[in-house]
mmCIF file of C-alpha atoms in Angstrom:
data_model
loop_
_atom_site.group_PDB
_atom_site.id
_atom_site.type_symbol
_atom_site.label_atom_id
_atom_site.label_comp_id
_atom_site.label_asym_id
_atom_site.label_seq_id
_atom_site.Cartn_x
_atom_site.Cartn_y
_atom_site.Cartn_z
ATOM 1 C CA MET A 12 125.898 -89.552 20.219
ATOM 2 C CA SER A 13 129.439 -90.332 19.081
ATOM 3 C CA ILE A 14 130.624 -89.658 15.533
ATOM 4 C CA SER A 15 131.129 -93.407 15.057
ATOM 5 C CA ALA A 16 127.546 -94.183 16.032
ATOM 6 C CA ALA A 17 126.250 -91.349 13.863
ATOM 7 C CA LEU A 18 128.123 -92.666 10.824
ATOM 8 C CA GLY A 19 126.832 -96.183 11.418
ATOM 9 C CA LEU A 20 123.253 -94.939 11.699
ATOM 10 C CA ALA A 21 123.664 -92.762 8.616
ATOM 11 C CA ALA A 22 124.980 -95.704 6.589
ATOM 12 C CA ALA A 23 122.088 -97.895 7.763
ATOM 13 C CA ALA A 24 119.555 -95.186 6.924
ATOM 14 C CA ALA A 25 121.100 -94.647 3.481
ATOM 15 C CA LEU A 26 120.985 -98.380 2.759
ATOM 16 C CA LEU A 27 117.339 -98.588 3.787
ATOM 17 C CA LEU A 28 116.477 -95.500 1.754
ATOM 18 C CA ALA A 29 118.193 -96.897 -1.345
ATOM 19 C CA ALA A 30 116.191 -100.128 -1.053
ATOM 20 C CA TRP A 31 112.875 -98.739 0.175
ATOM 21 C CA ARG A 32 110.827 -98.797 -3.045
ATOM 22 C CA ASP A 33 111.477 -102.465 -3.747
ATOM 23 C CA PRO A 34 110.056 -104.866 -1.113
ATOM 24 C CA GLN A 35 112.652 -107.550 -1.796
ATOM 25 C CA ARG A 36 115.563 -105.131 -1.640
ATOM 26 C CA ARG A 37 114.060 -103.543 1.468
ATOM 27 C CA ALA A 38 114.005 -106.964 3.133
ATOM 28 C CA TRP A 39 117.702 -107.415 2.322
ATOM 29 C CA ALA A 40 118.482 -103.976 3.768
ATOM 30 C CA LEU A 41 116.651 -104.811 6.982
ATOM 31 C CA LEU A 42 118.500 -108.122 7.140
ATOM 32 C CA ALA A 43 121.864 -106.387 6.719
ATOM 33 C CA ILE A 44 121.016 -103.897 9.469
ATOM 34 C CA ALA A 45 119.668 -106.581 11.807
ATOM 35 C CA GLY A 46 122.735 -108.733 11.112
ATOM 36 C CA GLY A 47 125.025 -105.845 11.981
ATOM 37 C CA ILE A 48 123.182 -105.251 15.242
ATOM 38 C CA LEU A 49 123.374 -108.973 16.033
ATOM 39 C CA TYR A 50 127.123 -109.005 15.391
ATOM 40 C CA LEU A 51 127.767 -106.022 17.663
ATOM 41 C CA ALA A 52 125.454 -107.340 20.370
ATOM 42 C CA LEU A 53 127.088 -110.759 20.466
ATOM 43 C CA ARG A 54 130.596 -109.312 20.384
ATOM 44 C CA GLY A 55 129.799 -106.959 23.244
ATOM 45 C CA LEU A 56 127.776 -109.401 25.334
ATOM 46 C CA PRO A 57 130.660 -110.653 27.531
ATOM 47 C CA THR A 58 131.816 -107.074 28.215
ATOM 48 C CA LEU A 59 128.319 -106.091 29.297
ATOM 49 C CA ALA A 60 128.034 -108.940 31.796
ATOM 50 C CA MET A 61 128.922 -107.427 35.156
ATOM 51 C CA GLY A 62 130.494 -104.502 33.285
ATOM 52 C CA GLU A 63 133.650 -106.400 32.390
ATOM 53 C CA ARG A 64 135.022 -109.185 30.247
ATOM 54 C CA VAL A 65 134.778 -112.792 31.248
ATOM 55 C CA PRO A 66 137.220 -113.259 34.153
ATOM 56 C CA GLY A 67 140.680 -114.253 32.980
ATOM 57 C CA GLU A 68 140.383 -112.689 29.554
ATOM 58 C CA SER A 69 142.758 -109.928 28.589
ATOM 59 C CA TRP A 70 141.025 -109.688 25.208
ATOM 60 C CA ASN A 71 137.399 -110.236 24.275
ATOM 61 C CA TRP A 72 137.900 -113.749 22.876
ATOM 62 C CA SER A 73 134.473 -114.941 23.924
ATOM 63 C CA GLY A 74 132.714 -111.949 22.380
ATOM 64 C CA HIS A 75 134.436 -112.427 19.046
ATOM 65 C CA LEU A 76 133.704 -116.151 19.089
ATOM 66 C CA LEU A 77 130.045 -115.461 19.853
ATOM 67 C CA ALA A 78 129.856 -112.938 17.023
ATOM 68 C CA LEU A 79 131.551 -115.367 14.640
ATOM 69 C CA GLY A 80 129.133 -118.116 15.628
ATOM 70 C CA GLY A 81 126.184 -115.789 15.106
ATOM 71 C CA MET A 82 127.362 -114.826 11.631
ATOM 72 C CA LEU A 83 127.959 -118.459 10.648
ATOM 73 C CA ALA A 84 124.478 -119.354 11.868
ATOM 74 C CA LEU A 85 123.046 -116.501 9.807
ATOM 75 C CA ALA A 86 125.042 -117.717 6.802
ATOM 76 C CA VAL A 87 123.503 -121.186 7.135
ATOM 77 C CA LEU A 88 120.049 -119.622 7.353
ATOM 78 C CA LEU A 89 120.643 -117.588 4.194
ATOM 79 C CA VAL A 90 121.808 -120.645 2.289
ATOM 80 C CA ARG A 91 118.902 -122.814 3.427
ATOM 81 C CA ARG A 92 116.066 -120.283 3.387
ATOM 82 C CA ALA A 93 117.073 -117.414 1.077
ATOM 83 C CA GLY A 94 118.534 -119.476 -1.741
ATOM 84 C CA LEU A 95 122.053 -118.095 -1.556
ATOM 85 C CA ALA A 96 124.996 -120.305 -2.431
ATOM 86 C CA PRO A 97 127.976 -120.487 -0.064
ATOM 87 C CA ARG A 98 130.086 -118.700 -2.688
ATOM 88 C CA ASP A 99 127.685 -115.724 -2.503
ATOM 89 C CA LEU A 100 128.851 -115.310 1.086
ATOM 90 C CA GLY A 101 132.526 -115.717 0.250
ATOM 91 C CA PHE A 102 132.824 -119.358 1.235
ATOM 92 C CA ALA A 103 134.701 -120.405 -1.890
ATOM 93 C CA ALA A 104 138.206 -121.029 -3.150
ATOM 94 C CA PRO A 105 139.852 -117.743 -4.151
ATOM 95 C CA ALA A 106 140.190 -116.799 -7.807
ATOM 96 C CA GLN A 107 142.959 -114.610 -9.233
ATOM 97 C CA LEU A 108 145.082 -115.433 -6.218
ATOM 98 C CA GLY A 109 148.361 -114.248 -7.730
ATOM 99 C CA VAL A 110 147.326 -110.643 -8.281
ATOM 100 C CA ALA A 111 145.563 -110.568 -4.912
ATOM 101 C CA VAL A 112 148.703 -111.694 -3.099
ATOM 102 C CA ARG A 113 150.843 -109.137 -4.912
ATOM 103 C CA VAL A 114 148.482 -106.298 -4.078
ATOM 104 C CA CYS A 115 148.260 -107.433 -0.455
ATOM 105 C CA VAL A 116 152.037 -107.629 -0.048
ATOM 106 C CA ALA A 117 152.510 -104.210 -1.651
ATOM 107 C CA ALA A 118 149.873 -102.670 0.618
ATOM 108 C CA LEU A 119 151.507 -104.128 3.732
ATOM 109 C CA LEU A 120 154.949 -102.878 2.688
ATOM 110 C CA VAL A 121 153.641 -99.384 2.031
ATOM 111 C CA SER A 122 151.562 -99.228 5.205
ATOM 112 C CA TYR A 123 154.244 -100.318 7.669
ATOM 113 C CA PRO A 124 156.369 -97.130 7.534
ATOM 114 C CA LEU A 125 153.208 -95.043 7.977
ATOM 115 C CA HIS A 126 152.259 -97.094 11.017
ATOM 116 C CA VAL A 127 155.750 -96.679 12.460
ATOM 117 C CA ILE A 128 155.564 -92.900 12.033
ATOM 118 C CA THR A 129 152.132 -92.561 13.637
ATOM 119 C CA ALA A 130 152.286 -95.290 16.307
ATOM 120 C CA GLY A 131 153.443 -94.911 19.872
ATOM 121 C CA ARG A 132 155.679 -97.442 21.561
ATOM 122 C CA ILE A 133 154.196 -100.306 23.588
ATOM 123 C CA GLU A 134 156.635 -102.500 25.490
ATOM 124 C CA PRO A 135 156.424 -105.315 26.117
ATOM 125 C CA ILE A 136 153.623 -106.753 24.000
ATOM 126 C CA PRO A 137 152.347 -109.972 25.617
ATOM 127 C CA ALA A 138 152.134 -113.187 23.621
ATOM 128 C CA ALA A 139 148.369 -113.270 24.211
ATOM 129 C CA THR A 140 148.061 -109.959 22.392
ATOM 130 C CA TRP A 141 149.971 -111.249 19.368
ATOM 131 C CA LEU A 142 147.819 -114.395 19.297
ATOM 132 C CA PHE A 143 144.551 -112.489 19.493
ATOM 133 C CA VAL A 144 145.532 -109.914 16.866
ATOM 134 C CA ALA A 145 146.729 -112.686 14.528
ATOM 135 C CA THR A 146 143.423 -114.545 14.636
ATOM 136 C CA MET A 147 140.136 -113.219 15.940
ATOM 137 C CA PRO A 148 139.573 -109.692 14.566
ATOM 138 C CA GLY A 149 140.202 -110.674 10.968
ATOM 139 C CA LEU A 150 138.250 -113.910 11.217
ATOM 140 C CA ALA A 151 135.152 -112.513 12.921
ATOM 141 C CA GLU A 152 135.042 -109.167 11.112
ATOM 142 C CA GLU A 153 135.635 -110.559 7.638
ATOM 143 C CA VAL A 154 132.982 -113.266 7.937
ATOM 144 C CA ALA A 155 130.587 -110.520 9.015
ATOM 145 C CA PHE A 156 131.476 -107.433 6.962
ATOM 146 C CA ARG A 157 132.919 -109.015 3.816
ATOM 147 C CA GLY A 158 130.782 -112.129 4.001
ATOM 148 C CA VAL A 159 127.260 -112.341 5.396
ATOM 149 C CA LEU A 160 126.465 -108.641 5.751
ATOM 150 C CA LEU A 161 128.054 -107.816 2.401
ATOM 151 C CA ALA A 162 125.849 -110.355 0.618
ATOM 152 C CA ALA A 163 122.744 -108.742 2.118
ATOM 153 C CA ALA A 164 123.891 -105.141 1.575
ATOM 154 C CA GLU A 165 124.769 -105.758 -2.079
ATOM 155 C CA ARG A 166 121.313 -107.172 -2.738
ATOM 156 C CA ALA A 167 119.722 -104.222 -0.969
ATOM 157 C CA ALA A 168 121.629 -101.639 -3.027
ATOM 158 C CA PRO A 169 123.007 -103.378 -6.128
ATOM 159 C CA ALA A 170 123.860 -100.277 -8.206
ATOM 160 C CA ALA A 171 127.563 -100.621 -8.949
ATOM 161 C CA ARG A 172 130.556 -98.873 -10.470
ATOM 162 C CA VAL A 173 133.846 -100.438 -11.420
ATOM 163 C CA VAL A 174 136.601 -99.223 -9.093
ATOM 164 C CA ALA A 175 140.170 -100.523 -9.423
ATOM 165 C CA GLY A 176 138.934 -103.338 -11.626
ATOM 166 C CA VAL A 177 136.146 -104.616 -9.358
ATOM 167 C CA PRO A 178 132.403 -103.778 -9.309
ATOM 168 C CA VAL A 179 131.661 -101.938 -6.058
ATOM 169 C CA THR A 180 127.967 -101.733 -5.232
ATOM 170 C CA LEU A 181 126.368 -98.947 -3.247
ATOM 171 C CA GLY A 182 125.592 -101.510 -0.559
ATOM 172 C CA ALA A 183 129.255 -102.496 -0.290
ATOM 173 C CA ALA A 184 130.310 -98.842 -0.045
ATOM 174 C CA LEU A 185 127.787 -98.087 2.702
ATOM 175 C CA LEU A 186 128.727 -101.195 4.662
ATOM 176 C CA THR A 187 132.399 -100.264 4.421
ATOM 177 C CA ALA A 188 131.614 -96.760 5.688
ATOM 178 C CA ALA A 189 129.803 -98.274 8.671
ATOM 179 C CA PHE A 190 132.734 -100.627 9.318
ATOM 180 C CA VAL A 191 135.202 -97.735 9.316
ATOM 181 C CA GLY A 192 132.967 -95.659 11.562
ATOM 182 C CA LEU A 193 132.679 -98.438 14.127
ATOM 183 C CA HIS A 194 136.444 -98.213 14.676
ATOM 184 C CA GLY A 195 136.298 -94.561 15.694
ATOM 185 C CA PHE A 196 137.975 -91.483 14.274
ATOM 186 C CA GLY A 197 141.497 -90.154 14.443
ATOM 187 C CA VAL A 198 144.929 -90.682 12.966
ATOM 188 C CA GLY A 199 144.663 -94.445 13.448
ATOM 189 C CA MET A 200 141.483 -94.545 11.395
ATOM 190 C CA LEU A 201 143.004 -92.558 8.529
ATOM 191 C CA VAL A 202 146.279 -94.488 8.461
ATOM 192 C CA SER A 203 145.091 -97.982 9.317
ATOM 193 C CA VAL A 204 141.361 -98.689 9.382
ATOM 194 C CA LEU A 205 140.274 -96.831 6.237
ATOM 195 C CA PRO A 206 142.950 -98.140 3.828
ATOM 196 C CA GLY A 207 142.757 -101.571 5.439
ATOM 197 C CA SER A 208 138.998 -101.817 4.980
ATOM 198 C CA LEU A 209 139.282 -100.753 1.338
ATOM 199 C CA LEU A 210 141.946 -103.409 0.808
ATOM 200 C CA TYR A 211 139.828 -106.156 2.392
ATOM 201 C CA LEU A 212 136.803 -105.220 0.287
ATOM 202 C CA TRP A 213 138.877 -105.163 -2.920
ATOM 203 C CA LEU A 214 140.387 -108.566 -2.112
ATOM 204 C CA ARG A 215 136.953 -110.037 -1.406
ATOM 205 C CA LEU A 216 135.495 -108.713 -4.643
ATOM 206 C CA ARG A 217 138.544 -109.642 -6.716
ATOM 207 C CA THR A 218 138.918 -113.193 -5.425
ATOM 208 C CA GLY A 219 135.289 -114.003 -4.610
ATOM 209 C CA SER A 220 136.537 -115.541 -1.375
ATOM 210 C CA LEU A 221 136.825 -114.650 2.301
ATOM 211 C CA LEU A 222 140.112 -116.501 2.654
ATOM 212 C CA VAL A 223 142.391 -113.783 1.299
ATOM 213 C CA PRO A 224 140.700 -110.891 3.176
ATOM 214 C CA ILE A 225 140.882 -112.845 6.443
ATOM 215 C CA VAL A 226 144.605 -113.480 6.018
ATOM 216 C CA ALA A 227 145.220 -109.902 4.853
ATOM 217 C CA HIS A 228 143.248 -108.455 7.772
ATOM 218 C CA ASN A 229 145.211 -110.408 10.353
ATOM 219 C CA LEU A 230 148.541 -109.602 8.678
ATOM 220 C CA TRP A 231 147.560 -105.923 8.569
ATOM 221 C CA ASN A 232 146.749 -105.988 12.285
ATOM 222 C CA LEU A 233 150.072 -107.664 13.033
ATOM 223 C CA THR A 234 151.841 -104.996 10.994
ATOM 224 C CA VAL A 235 150.148 -102.282 13.043
ATOM 225 C CA LEU A 236 151.113 -104.031 16.262
ATOM 226 C CA ALA A 237 154.708 -104.522 15.125
ATOM 227 C CA ALA A 238 154.934 -100.809 14.405
ATOM 228 C CA HIS A 239 154.525 -100.183 18.132
ATOM 229 C CA LEU A 240 157.737 -102.050 19.010
#
């Protein structure tokens, strides 16, 4: 078993353990875990078909679109059947936009030199790569990990502490750990994925909206890619 898989399983087990004594919280934990499995299964489905991506794809566009569709369908189900409001899932206009933008810009400016130092050179970078990096990862991952799955995880483990001015629940922390673990381990994780995921979570909690984390995630990915030039 890889370290990434072990961390994901550990985070899922910790979430379930934290919620176990309360039937309602336990149901939310199981939903968060099942939603995460659904996301990964849908994203990986095209790559599993015949052992490769859909012919003609240089990136897994179809897998990300499937995963996004699955998360949106789950969001609709939660609104209609579980009594959640769209804003509980991050589908709302952002609040405190000014401070969020300033923090995002500062984080991008600080991170770029670190990415330049640690990144290798990739030349040339095709236009399709720029287009994919600028759109799909941030859109699909934020709707899942800072939207639908976050809403379930926070209700499963609602104990919270204020960190950097926002209340961070145990569920949010465990979900973020799983998200980081899914990206693997190494210098790239320490320099890019870990600080990026903390930034996206802070932006989501500060603004109450998925809009800013989606934009920040895609800009962060573009910054990482530009560092390879």
